[in-house]
mmCIF file of C-alpha atoms in Angstrom:
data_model
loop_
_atom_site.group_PDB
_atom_site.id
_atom_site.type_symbol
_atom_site.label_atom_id
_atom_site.label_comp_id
_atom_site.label_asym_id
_atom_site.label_seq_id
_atom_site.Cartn_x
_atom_site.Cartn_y
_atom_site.Cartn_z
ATOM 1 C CA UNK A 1 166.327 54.622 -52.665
ATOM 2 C CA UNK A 2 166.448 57.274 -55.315
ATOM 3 C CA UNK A 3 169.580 59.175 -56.085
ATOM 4 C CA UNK A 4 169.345 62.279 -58.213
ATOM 5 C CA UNK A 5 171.856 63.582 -61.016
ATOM 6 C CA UNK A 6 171.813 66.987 -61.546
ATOM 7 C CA UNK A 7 173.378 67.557 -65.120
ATOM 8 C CA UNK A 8 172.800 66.351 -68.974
ATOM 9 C CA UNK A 9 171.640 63.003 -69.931
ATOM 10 C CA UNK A 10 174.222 62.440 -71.768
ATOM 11 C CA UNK A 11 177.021 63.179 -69.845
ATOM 12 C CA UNK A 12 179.646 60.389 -69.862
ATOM 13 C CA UNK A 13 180.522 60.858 -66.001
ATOM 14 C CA UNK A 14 176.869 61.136 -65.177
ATOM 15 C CA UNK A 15 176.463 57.601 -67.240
ATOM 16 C CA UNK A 16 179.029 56.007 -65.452
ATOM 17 C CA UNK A 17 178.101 57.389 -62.082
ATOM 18 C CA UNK A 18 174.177 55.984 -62.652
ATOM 19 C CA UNK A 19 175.547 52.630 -63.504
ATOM 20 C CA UNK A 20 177.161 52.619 -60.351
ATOM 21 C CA UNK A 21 174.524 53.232 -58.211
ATOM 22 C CA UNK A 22 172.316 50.742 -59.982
ATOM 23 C CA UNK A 23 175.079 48.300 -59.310
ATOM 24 C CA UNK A 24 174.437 49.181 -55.376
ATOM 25 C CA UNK A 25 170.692 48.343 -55.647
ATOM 26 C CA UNK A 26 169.579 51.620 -55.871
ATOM 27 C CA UNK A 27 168.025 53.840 -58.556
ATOM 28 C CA UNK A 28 169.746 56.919 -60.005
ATOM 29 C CA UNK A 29 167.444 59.613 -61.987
ATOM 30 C CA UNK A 30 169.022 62.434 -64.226
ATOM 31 C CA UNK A 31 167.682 65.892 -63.767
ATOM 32 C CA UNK A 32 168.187 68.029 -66.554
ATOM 33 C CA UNK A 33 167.639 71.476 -65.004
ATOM 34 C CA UNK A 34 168.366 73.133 -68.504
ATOM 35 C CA UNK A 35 164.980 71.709 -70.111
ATOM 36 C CA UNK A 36 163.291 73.595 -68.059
ATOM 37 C CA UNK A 37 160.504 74.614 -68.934
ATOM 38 C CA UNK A 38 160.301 74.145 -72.446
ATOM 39 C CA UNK A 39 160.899 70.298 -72.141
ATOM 40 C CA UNK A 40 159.732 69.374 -68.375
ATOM 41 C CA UNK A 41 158.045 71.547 -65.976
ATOM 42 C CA UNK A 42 158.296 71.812 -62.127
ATOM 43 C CA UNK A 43 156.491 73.395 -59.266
ATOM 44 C CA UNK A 44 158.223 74.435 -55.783
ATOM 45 C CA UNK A 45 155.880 74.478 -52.595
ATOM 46 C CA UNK A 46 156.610 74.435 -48.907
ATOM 47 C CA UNK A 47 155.856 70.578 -49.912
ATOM 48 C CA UNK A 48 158.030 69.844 -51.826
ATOM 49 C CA UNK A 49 159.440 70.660 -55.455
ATOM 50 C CA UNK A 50 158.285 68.180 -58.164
ATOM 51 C CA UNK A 51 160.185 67.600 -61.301
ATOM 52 C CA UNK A 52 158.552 66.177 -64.399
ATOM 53 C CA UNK A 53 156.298 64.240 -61.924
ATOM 54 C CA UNK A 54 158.651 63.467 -59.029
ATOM 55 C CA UNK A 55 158.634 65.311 -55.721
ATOM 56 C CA UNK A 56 162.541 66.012 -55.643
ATOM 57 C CA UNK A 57 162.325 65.959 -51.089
ATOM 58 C CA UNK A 58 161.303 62.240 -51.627
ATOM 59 C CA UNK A 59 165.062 61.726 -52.579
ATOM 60 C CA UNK A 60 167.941 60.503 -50.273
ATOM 61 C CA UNK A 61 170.563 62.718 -52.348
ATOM 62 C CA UNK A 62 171.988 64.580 -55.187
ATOM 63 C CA UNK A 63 175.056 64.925 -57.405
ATOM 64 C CA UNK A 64 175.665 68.244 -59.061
ATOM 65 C CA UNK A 65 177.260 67.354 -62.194
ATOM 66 C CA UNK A 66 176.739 70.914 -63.688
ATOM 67 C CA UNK A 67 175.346 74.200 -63.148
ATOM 68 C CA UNK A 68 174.280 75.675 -66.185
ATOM 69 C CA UNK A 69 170.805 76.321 -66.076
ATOM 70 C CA UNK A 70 169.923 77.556 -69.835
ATOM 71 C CA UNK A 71 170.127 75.270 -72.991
ATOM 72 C CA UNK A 72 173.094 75.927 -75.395
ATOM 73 C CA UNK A 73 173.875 77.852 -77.882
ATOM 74 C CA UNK A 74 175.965 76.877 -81.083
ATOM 75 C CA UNK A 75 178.543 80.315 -81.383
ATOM 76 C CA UNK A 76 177.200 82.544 -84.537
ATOM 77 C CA UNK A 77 178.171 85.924 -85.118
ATOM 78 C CA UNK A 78 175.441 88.114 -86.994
ATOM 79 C CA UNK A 79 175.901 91.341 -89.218
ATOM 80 C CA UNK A 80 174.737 94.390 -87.628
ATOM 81 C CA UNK A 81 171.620 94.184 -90.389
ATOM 82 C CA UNK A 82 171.091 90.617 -89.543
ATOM 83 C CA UNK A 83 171.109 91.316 -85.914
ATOM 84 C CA UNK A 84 168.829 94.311 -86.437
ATOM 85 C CA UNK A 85 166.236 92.335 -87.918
ATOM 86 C CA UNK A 86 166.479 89.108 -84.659
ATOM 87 C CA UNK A 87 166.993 91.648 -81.680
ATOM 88 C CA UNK A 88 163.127 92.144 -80.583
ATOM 89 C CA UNK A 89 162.863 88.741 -80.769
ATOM 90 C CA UNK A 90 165.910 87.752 -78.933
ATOM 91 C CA UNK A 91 164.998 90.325 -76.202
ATOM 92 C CA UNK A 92 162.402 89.141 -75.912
ATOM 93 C CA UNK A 93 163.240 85.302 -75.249
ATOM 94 C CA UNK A 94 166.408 87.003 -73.325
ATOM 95 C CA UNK A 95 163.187 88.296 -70.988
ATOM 96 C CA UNK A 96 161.813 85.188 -70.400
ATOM 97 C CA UNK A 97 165.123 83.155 -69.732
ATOM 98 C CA UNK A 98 166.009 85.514 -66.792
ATOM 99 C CA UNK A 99 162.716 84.452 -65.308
ATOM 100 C CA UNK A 100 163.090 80.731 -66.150
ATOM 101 C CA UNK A 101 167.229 81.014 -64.684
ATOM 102 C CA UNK A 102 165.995 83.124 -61.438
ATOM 103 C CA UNK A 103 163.186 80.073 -60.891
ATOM 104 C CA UNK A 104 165.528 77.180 -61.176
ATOM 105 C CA UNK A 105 168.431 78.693 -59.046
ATOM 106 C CA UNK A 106 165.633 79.113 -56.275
ATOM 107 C CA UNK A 107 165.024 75.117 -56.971
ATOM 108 C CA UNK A 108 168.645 74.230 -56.748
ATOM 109 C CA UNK A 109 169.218 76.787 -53.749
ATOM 110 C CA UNK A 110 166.072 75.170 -51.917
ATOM 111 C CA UNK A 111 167.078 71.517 -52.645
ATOM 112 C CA UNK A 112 170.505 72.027 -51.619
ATOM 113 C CA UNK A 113 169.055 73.542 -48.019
ATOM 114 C CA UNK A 114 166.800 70.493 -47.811
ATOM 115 C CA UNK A 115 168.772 67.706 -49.038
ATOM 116 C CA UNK A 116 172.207 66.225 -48.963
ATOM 117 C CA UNK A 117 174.146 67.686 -52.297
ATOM 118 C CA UNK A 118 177.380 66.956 -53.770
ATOM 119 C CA UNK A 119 178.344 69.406 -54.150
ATOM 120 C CA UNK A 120 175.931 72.476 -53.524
ATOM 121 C CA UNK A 121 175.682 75.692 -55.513
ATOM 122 C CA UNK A 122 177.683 77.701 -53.402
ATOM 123 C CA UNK A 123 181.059 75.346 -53.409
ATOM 124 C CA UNK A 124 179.951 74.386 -57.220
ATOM 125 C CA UNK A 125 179.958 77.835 -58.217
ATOM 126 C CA UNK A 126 184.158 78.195 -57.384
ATOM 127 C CA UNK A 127 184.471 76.547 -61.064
ATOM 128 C CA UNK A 128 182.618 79.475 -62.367
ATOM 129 C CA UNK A 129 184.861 81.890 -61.110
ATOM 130 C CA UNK A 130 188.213 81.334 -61.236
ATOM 131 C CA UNK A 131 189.958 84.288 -60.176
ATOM 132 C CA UNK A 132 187.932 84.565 -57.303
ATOM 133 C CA UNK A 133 188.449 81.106 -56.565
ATOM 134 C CA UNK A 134 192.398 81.455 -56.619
ATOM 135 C CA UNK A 135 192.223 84.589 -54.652
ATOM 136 C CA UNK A 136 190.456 82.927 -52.054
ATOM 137 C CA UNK A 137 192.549 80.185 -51.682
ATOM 138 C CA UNK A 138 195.620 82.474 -51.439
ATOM 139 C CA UNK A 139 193.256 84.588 -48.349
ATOM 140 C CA UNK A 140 193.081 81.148 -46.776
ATOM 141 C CA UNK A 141 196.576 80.855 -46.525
ATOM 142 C CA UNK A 142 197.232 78.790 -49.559
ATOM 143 C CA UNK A 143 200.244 79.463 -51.365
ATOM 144 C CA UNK A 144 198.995 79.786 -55.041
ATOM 145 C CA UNK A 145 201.369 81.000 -58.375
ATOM 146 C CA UNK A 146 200.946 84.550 -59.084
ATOM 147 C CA UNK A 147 198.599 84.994 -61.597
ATOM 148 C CA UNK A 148 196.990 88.569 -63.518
ATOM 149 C CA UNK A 149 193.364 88.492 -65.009
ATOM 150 C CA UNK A 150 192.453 90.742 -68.041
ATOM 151 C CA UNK A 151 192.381 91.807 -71.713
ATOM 152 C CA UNK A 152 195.922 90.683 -73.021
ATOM 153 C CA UNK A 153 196.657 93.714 -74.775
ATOM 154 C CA UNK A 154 196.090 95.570 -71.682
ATOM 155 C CA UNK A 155 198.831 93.829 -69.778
ATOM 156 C CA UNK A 156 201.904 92.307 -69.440
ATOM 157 C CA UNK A 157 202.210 88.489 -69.266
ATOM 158 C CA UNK A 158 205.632 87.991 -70.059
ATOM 159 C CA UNK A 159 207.222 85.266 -67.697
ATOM 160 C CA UNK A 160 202.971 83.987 -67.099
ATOM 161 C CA UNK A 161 203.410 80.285 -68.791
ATOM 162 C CA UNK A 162 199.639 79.369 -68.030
ATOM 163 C CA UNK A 163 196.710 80.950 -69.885
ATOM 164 C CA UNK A 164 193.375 80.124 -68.297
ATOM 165 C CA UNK A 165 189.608 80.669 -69.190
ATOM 166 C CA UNK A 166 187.363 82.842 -66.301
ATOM 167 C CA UNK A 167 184.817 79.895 -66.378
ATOM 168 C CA UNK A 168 185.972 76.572 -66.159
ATOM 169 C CA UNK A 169 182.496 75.357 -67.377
ATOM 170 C CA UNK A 170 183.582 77.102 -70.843
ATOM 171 C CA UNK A 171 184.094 73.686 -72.423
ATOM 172 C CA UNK A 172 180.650 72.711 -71.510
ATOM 173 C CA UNK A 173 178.252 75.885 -72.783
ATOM 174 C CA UNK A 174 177.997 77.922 -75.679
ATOM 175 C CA UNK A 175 176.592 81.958 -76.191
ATOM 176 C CA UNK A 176 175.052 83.849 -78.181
ATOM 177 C CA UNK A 177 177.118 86.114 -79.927
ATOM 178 C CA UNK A 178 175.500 89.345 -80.733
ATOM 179 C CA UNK A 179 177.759 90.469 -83.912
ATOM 180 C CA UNK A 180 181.141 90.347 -84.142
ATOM 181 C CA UNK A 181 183.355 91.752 -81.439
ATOM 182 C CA UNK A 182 185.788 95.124 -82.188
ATOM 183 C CA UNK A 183 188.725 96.425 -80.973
ATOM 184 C CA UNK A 184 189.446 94.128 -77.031
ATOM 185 C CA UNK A 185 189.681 90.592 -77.059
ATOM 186 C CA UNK A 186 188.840 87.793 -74.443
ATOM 187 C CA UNK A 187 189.143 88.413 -70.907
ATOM 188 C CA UNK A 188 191.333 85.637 -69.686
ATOM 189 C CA UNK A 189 194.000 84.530 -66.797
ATOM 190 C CA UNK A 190 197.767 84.088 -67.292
ATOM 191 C CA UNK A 191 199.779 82.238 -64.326
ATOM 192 C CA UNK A 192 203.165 81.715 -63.622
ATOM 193 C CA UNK A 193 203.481 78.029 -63.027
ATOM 194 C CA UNK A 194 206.745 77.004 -60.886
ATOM 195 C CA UNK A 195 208.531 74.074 -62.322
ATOM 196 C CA UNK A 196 207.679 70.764 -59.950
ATOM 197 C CA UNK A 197 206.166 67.735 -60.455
ATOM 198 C CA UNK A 198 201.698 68.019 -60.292
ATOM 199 C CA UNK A 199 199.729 65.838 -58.069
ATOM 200 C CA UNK A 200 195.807 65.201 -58.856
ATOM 201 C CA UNK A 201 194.392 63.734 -55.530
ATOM 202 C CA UNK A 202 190.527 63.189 -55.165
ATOM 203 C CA UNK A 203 188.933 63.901 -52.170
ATOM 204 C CA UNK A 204 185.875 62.052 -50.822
ATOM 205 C CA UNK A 205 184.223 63.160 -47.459
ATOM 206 C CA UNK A 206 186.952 63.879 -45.156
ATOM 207 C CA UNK A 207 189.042 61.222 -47.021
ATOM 208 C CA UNK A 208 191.956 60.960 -49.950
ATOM 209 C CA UNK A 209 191.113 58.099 -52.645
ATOM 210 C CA UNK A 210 193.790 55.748 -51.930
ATOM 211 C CA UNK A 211 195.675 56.223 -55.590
ATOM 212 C CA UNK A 212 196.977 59.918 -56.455
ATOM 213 C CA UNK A 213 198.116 61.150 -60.282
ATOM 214 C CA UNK A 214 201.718 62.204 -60.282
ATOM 215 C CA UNK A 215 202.652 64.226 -63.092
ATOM 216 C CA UNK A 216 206.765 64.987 -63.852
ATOM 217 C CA UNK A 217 207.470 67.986 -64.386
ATOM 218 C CA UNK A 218 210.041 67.119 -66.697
ATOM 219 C CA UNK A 219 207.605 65.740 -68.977
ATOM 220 C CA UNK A 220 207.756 62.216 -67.884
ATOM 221 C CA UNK A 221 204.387 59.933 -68.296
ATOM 222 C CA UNK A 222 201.956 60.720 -65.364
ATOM 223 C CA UNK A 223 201.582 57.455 -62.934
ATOM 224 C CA UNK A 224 199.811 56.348 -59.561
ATOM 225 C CA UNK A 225 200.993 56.304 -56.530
ATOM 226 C CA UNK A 226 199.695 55.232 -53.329
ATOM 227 C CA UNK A 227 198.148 58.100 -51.371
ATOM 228 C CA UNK A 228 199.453 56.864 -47.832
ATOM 229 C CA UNK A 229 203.308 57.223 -49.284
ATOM 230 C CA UNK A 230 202.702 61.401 -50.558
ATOM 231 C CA UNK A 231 204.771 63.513 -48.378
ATOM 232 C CA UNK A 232 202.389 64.981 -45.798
ATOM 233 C CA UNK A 233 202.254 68.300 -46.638
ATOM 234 C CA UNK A 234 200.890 66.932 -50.397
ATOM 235 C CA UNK A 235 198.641 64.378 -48.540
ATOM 236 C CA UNK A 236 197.251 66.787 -46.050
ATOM 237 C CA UNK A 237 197.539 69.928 -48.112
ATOM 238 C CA UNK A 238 195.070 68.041 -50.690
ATOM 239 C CA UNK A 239 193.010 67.421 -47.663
ATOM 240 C CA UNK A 240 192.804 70.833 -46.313
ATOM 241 C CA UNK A 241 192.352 72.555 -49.143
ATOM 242 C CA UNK A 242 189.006 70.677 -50.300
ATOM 243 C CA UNK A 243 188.140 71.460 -46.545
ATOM 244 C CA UNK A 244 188.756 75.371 -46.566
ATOM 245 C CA UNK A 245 186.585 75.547 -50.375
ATOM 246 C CA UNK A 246 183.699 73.799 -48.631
ATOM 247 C CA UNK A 247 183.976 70.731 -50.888
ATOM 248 C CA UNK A 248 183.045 67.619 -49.927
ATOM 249 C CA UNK A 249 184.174 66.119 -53.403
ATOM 250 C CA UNK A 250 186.673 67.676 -55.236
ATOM 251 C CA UNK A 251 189.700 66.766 -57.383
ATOM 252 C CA UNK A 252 192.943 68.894 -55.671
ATOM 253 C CA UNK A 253 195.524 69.928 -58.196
ATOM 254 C CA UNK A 254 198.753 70.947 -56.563
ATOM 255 C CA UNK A 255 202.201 71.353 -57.714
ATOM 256 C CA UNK A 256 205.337 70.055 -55.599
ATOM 257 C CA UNK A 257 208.491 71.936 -55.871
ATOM 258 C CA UNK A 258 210.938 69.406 -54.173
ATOM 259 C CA UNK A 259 214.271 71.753 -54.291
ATOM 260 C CA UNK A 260 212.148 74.154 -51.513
ATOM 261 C CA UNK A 261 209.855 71.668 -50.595
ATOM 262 C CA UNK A 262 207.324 73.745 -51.725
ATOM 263 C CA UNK A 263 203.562 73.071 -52.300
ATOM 264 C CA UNK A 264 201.584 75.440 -54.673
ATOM 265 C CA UNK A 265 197.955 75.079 -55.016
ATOM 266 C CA UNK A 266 196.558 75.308 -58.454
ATOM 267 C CA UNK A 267 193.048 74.469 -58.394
ATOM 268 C CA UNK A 268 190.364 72.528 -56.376
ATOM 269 C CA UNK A 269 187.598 71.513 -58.815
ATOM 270 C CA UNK A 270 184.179 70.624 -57.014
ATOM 271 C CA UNK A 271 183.085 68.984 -60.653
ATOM 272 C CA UNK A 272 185.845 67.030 -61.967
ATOM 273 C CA UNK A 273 186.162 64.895 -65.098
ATOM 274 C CA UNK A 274 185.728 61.472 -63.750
ATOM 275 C CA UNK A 275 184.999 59.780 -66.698
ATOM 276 C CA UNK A 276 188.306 60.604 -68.038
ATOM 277 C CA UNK A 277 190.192 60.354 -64.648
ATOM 278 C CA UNK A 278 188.876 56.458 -64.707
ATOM 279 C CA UNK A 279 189.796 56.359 -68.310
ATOM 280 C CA UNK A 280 193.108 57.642 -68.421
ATOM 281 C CA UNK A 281 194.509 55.930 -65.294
ATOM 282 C CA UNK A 282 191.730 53.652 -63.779
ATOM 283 C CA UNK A 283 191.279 55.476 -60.798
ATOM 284 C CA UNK A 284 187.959 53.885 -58.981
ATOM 285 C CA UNK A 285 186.334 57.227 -58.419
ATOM 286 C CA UNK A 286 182.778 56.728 -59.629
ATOM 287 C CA UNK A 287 182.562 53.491 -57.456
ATOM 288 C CA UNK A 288 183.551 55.355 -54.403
ATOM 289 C CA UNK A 289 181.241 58.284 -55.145
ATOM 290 C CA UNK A 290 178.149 56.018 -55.620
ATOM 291 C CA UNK A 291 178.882 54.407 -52.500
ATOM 292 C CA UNK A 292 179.477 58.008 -50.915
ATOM 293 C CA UNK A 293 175.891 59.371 -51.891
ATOM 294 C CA UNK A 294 174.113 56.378 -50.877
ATOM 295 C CA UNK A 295 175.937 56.745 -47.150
ATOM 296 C CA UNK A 296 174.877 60.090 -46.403
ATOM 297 C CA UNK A 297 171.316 59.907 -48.228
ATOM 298 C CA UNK A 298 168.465 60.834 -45.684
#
């Protein structure tokens, strides 16, 4: 059986997931939709879509590491002279990326209808858009800090403790400035954050990984615990929450208040950083997810 990896080869959690599924028997195959097309091609049929020479329906499953779609971009800022001199270029390359983006979002949209995907575009998408993401979650019934999304200088953040990017993919691509920016600054998201001690829980399926990440609020080292010990309005609320965003793997990050027995939800993240979870505090996540792809592969 072939499992595909939807993301960068050289992404460390992609790495260790591959390894993984190698270990199960099985054969793991990265698909790097941002080389598309200068790099690999690919065709989509009613067939079938092939990928640098394999028909993507002939696999049992896929892991969407990332979502990006367009090759990166080191930041440079250009004089208005400079830029004068690259901008019928750059529109015109601009031109043909929409084209080349538009095609491969049709591939991942089709593949996703066809084929099992962990997680598809529409979940994966939530990391993308964060205040939509926390604004849903509050709809759902979630209770979520108060948070305000803007230019800072237009508002007032005092008593917001959190600032927050828009994308949480930021880390991962880099734009093309045009020329330097004038007069507002970034658009970003403050949030009050209640004091409490943070749980990280990882949901698998319809299941909790048996260890959770307990962060003190006072500072204190963060530690496992056993999953089946939470309270269960941490243990189910972790739960429930992956269910109402769609996510059938996602790392839950709530906060605890224990004076109101309170539980505020402050993300659930359809693409978390394994590789550091499992480095930091040897949580087996990468072992479980292997085993979970292969399971529901068709």
């Amino acid at each position: 059986m072939i499992i595909g990896l939807l993301g960068g080869e050289y992404d460390r959690c992609l790495g260790l997931l591959k390894r993984q599924i190698e270990d199960l028997g099985h054969k793991a195959i990265t698909i790097n939709l941002k080389s598309l097309p200068q790099v690999t091609t690919a065709t989509i049929d009613y067939q079938g879509i092939v990928y640098d020479g394999y028909n993507l329906f002939e696999m049992g499953s896929f892991y969407l590491r990332e979502m990006e779609i367009r090759a990166p971009f080191f930041h440079v800022t250009y004089t208005k002279q400079l830029w004068a001199m690259l901008r019928e270029r750059y529109l015109s390359f601009e031109a043909e990326e929409r084209e080349n983006i538009l095609f491969t979002r049709n591939l991942l949209e089709i593949l996703a209808y066809k084929k099992p995907m962990v997680n598809p575009p529409q979940v994966y998408s939530h990391r993308r858009q964060l205040p939509f993401h926390l604004s849903l979650l509050a709809q759902r019934g979630f209770s979520v800090p108060p948070f305000i999304s803007g230019v800072e200088e237009d508002l007032e953040v005092t008593g917001f403790q959190e600032e927050l990017p828009l994308n949480l993919d930021e880390e991962r691509i880099w734009d093309v400035l045009s020329f330097p920016k004038e007069g507002k600054g970034e658009v970003r998201i403050w949030r009050k954050k209640p004091e409490g001690t943070t749980y990280k829980g990882i949901v698998l399926g319809e299941s909790l990984l048996e260890v959770t990440v307990e962060i003190p609020g006072d500072g204190g080292a963060p530690r496992k615990v056993e999953s089946q010990e939470l309270p269960e309005e941490i243990r189910g609320g972790i739960l429930e929450a992956a269910k109402a965003m769609g996510a059938a793997f996602a790392e839950v990050q709530l906060l605890y208040t224990a004076k109101e027995k309170r539980v505020w939800f402050l993300q659930v993240d359809p693409s978390p950083n394994f590789f550091e979870l499992e480095k930091a505090h040897g949580l087996p996540i990468s072992e479980s997810l292997a085993r979970y792809l292969v399971e529901i592969a068709d």
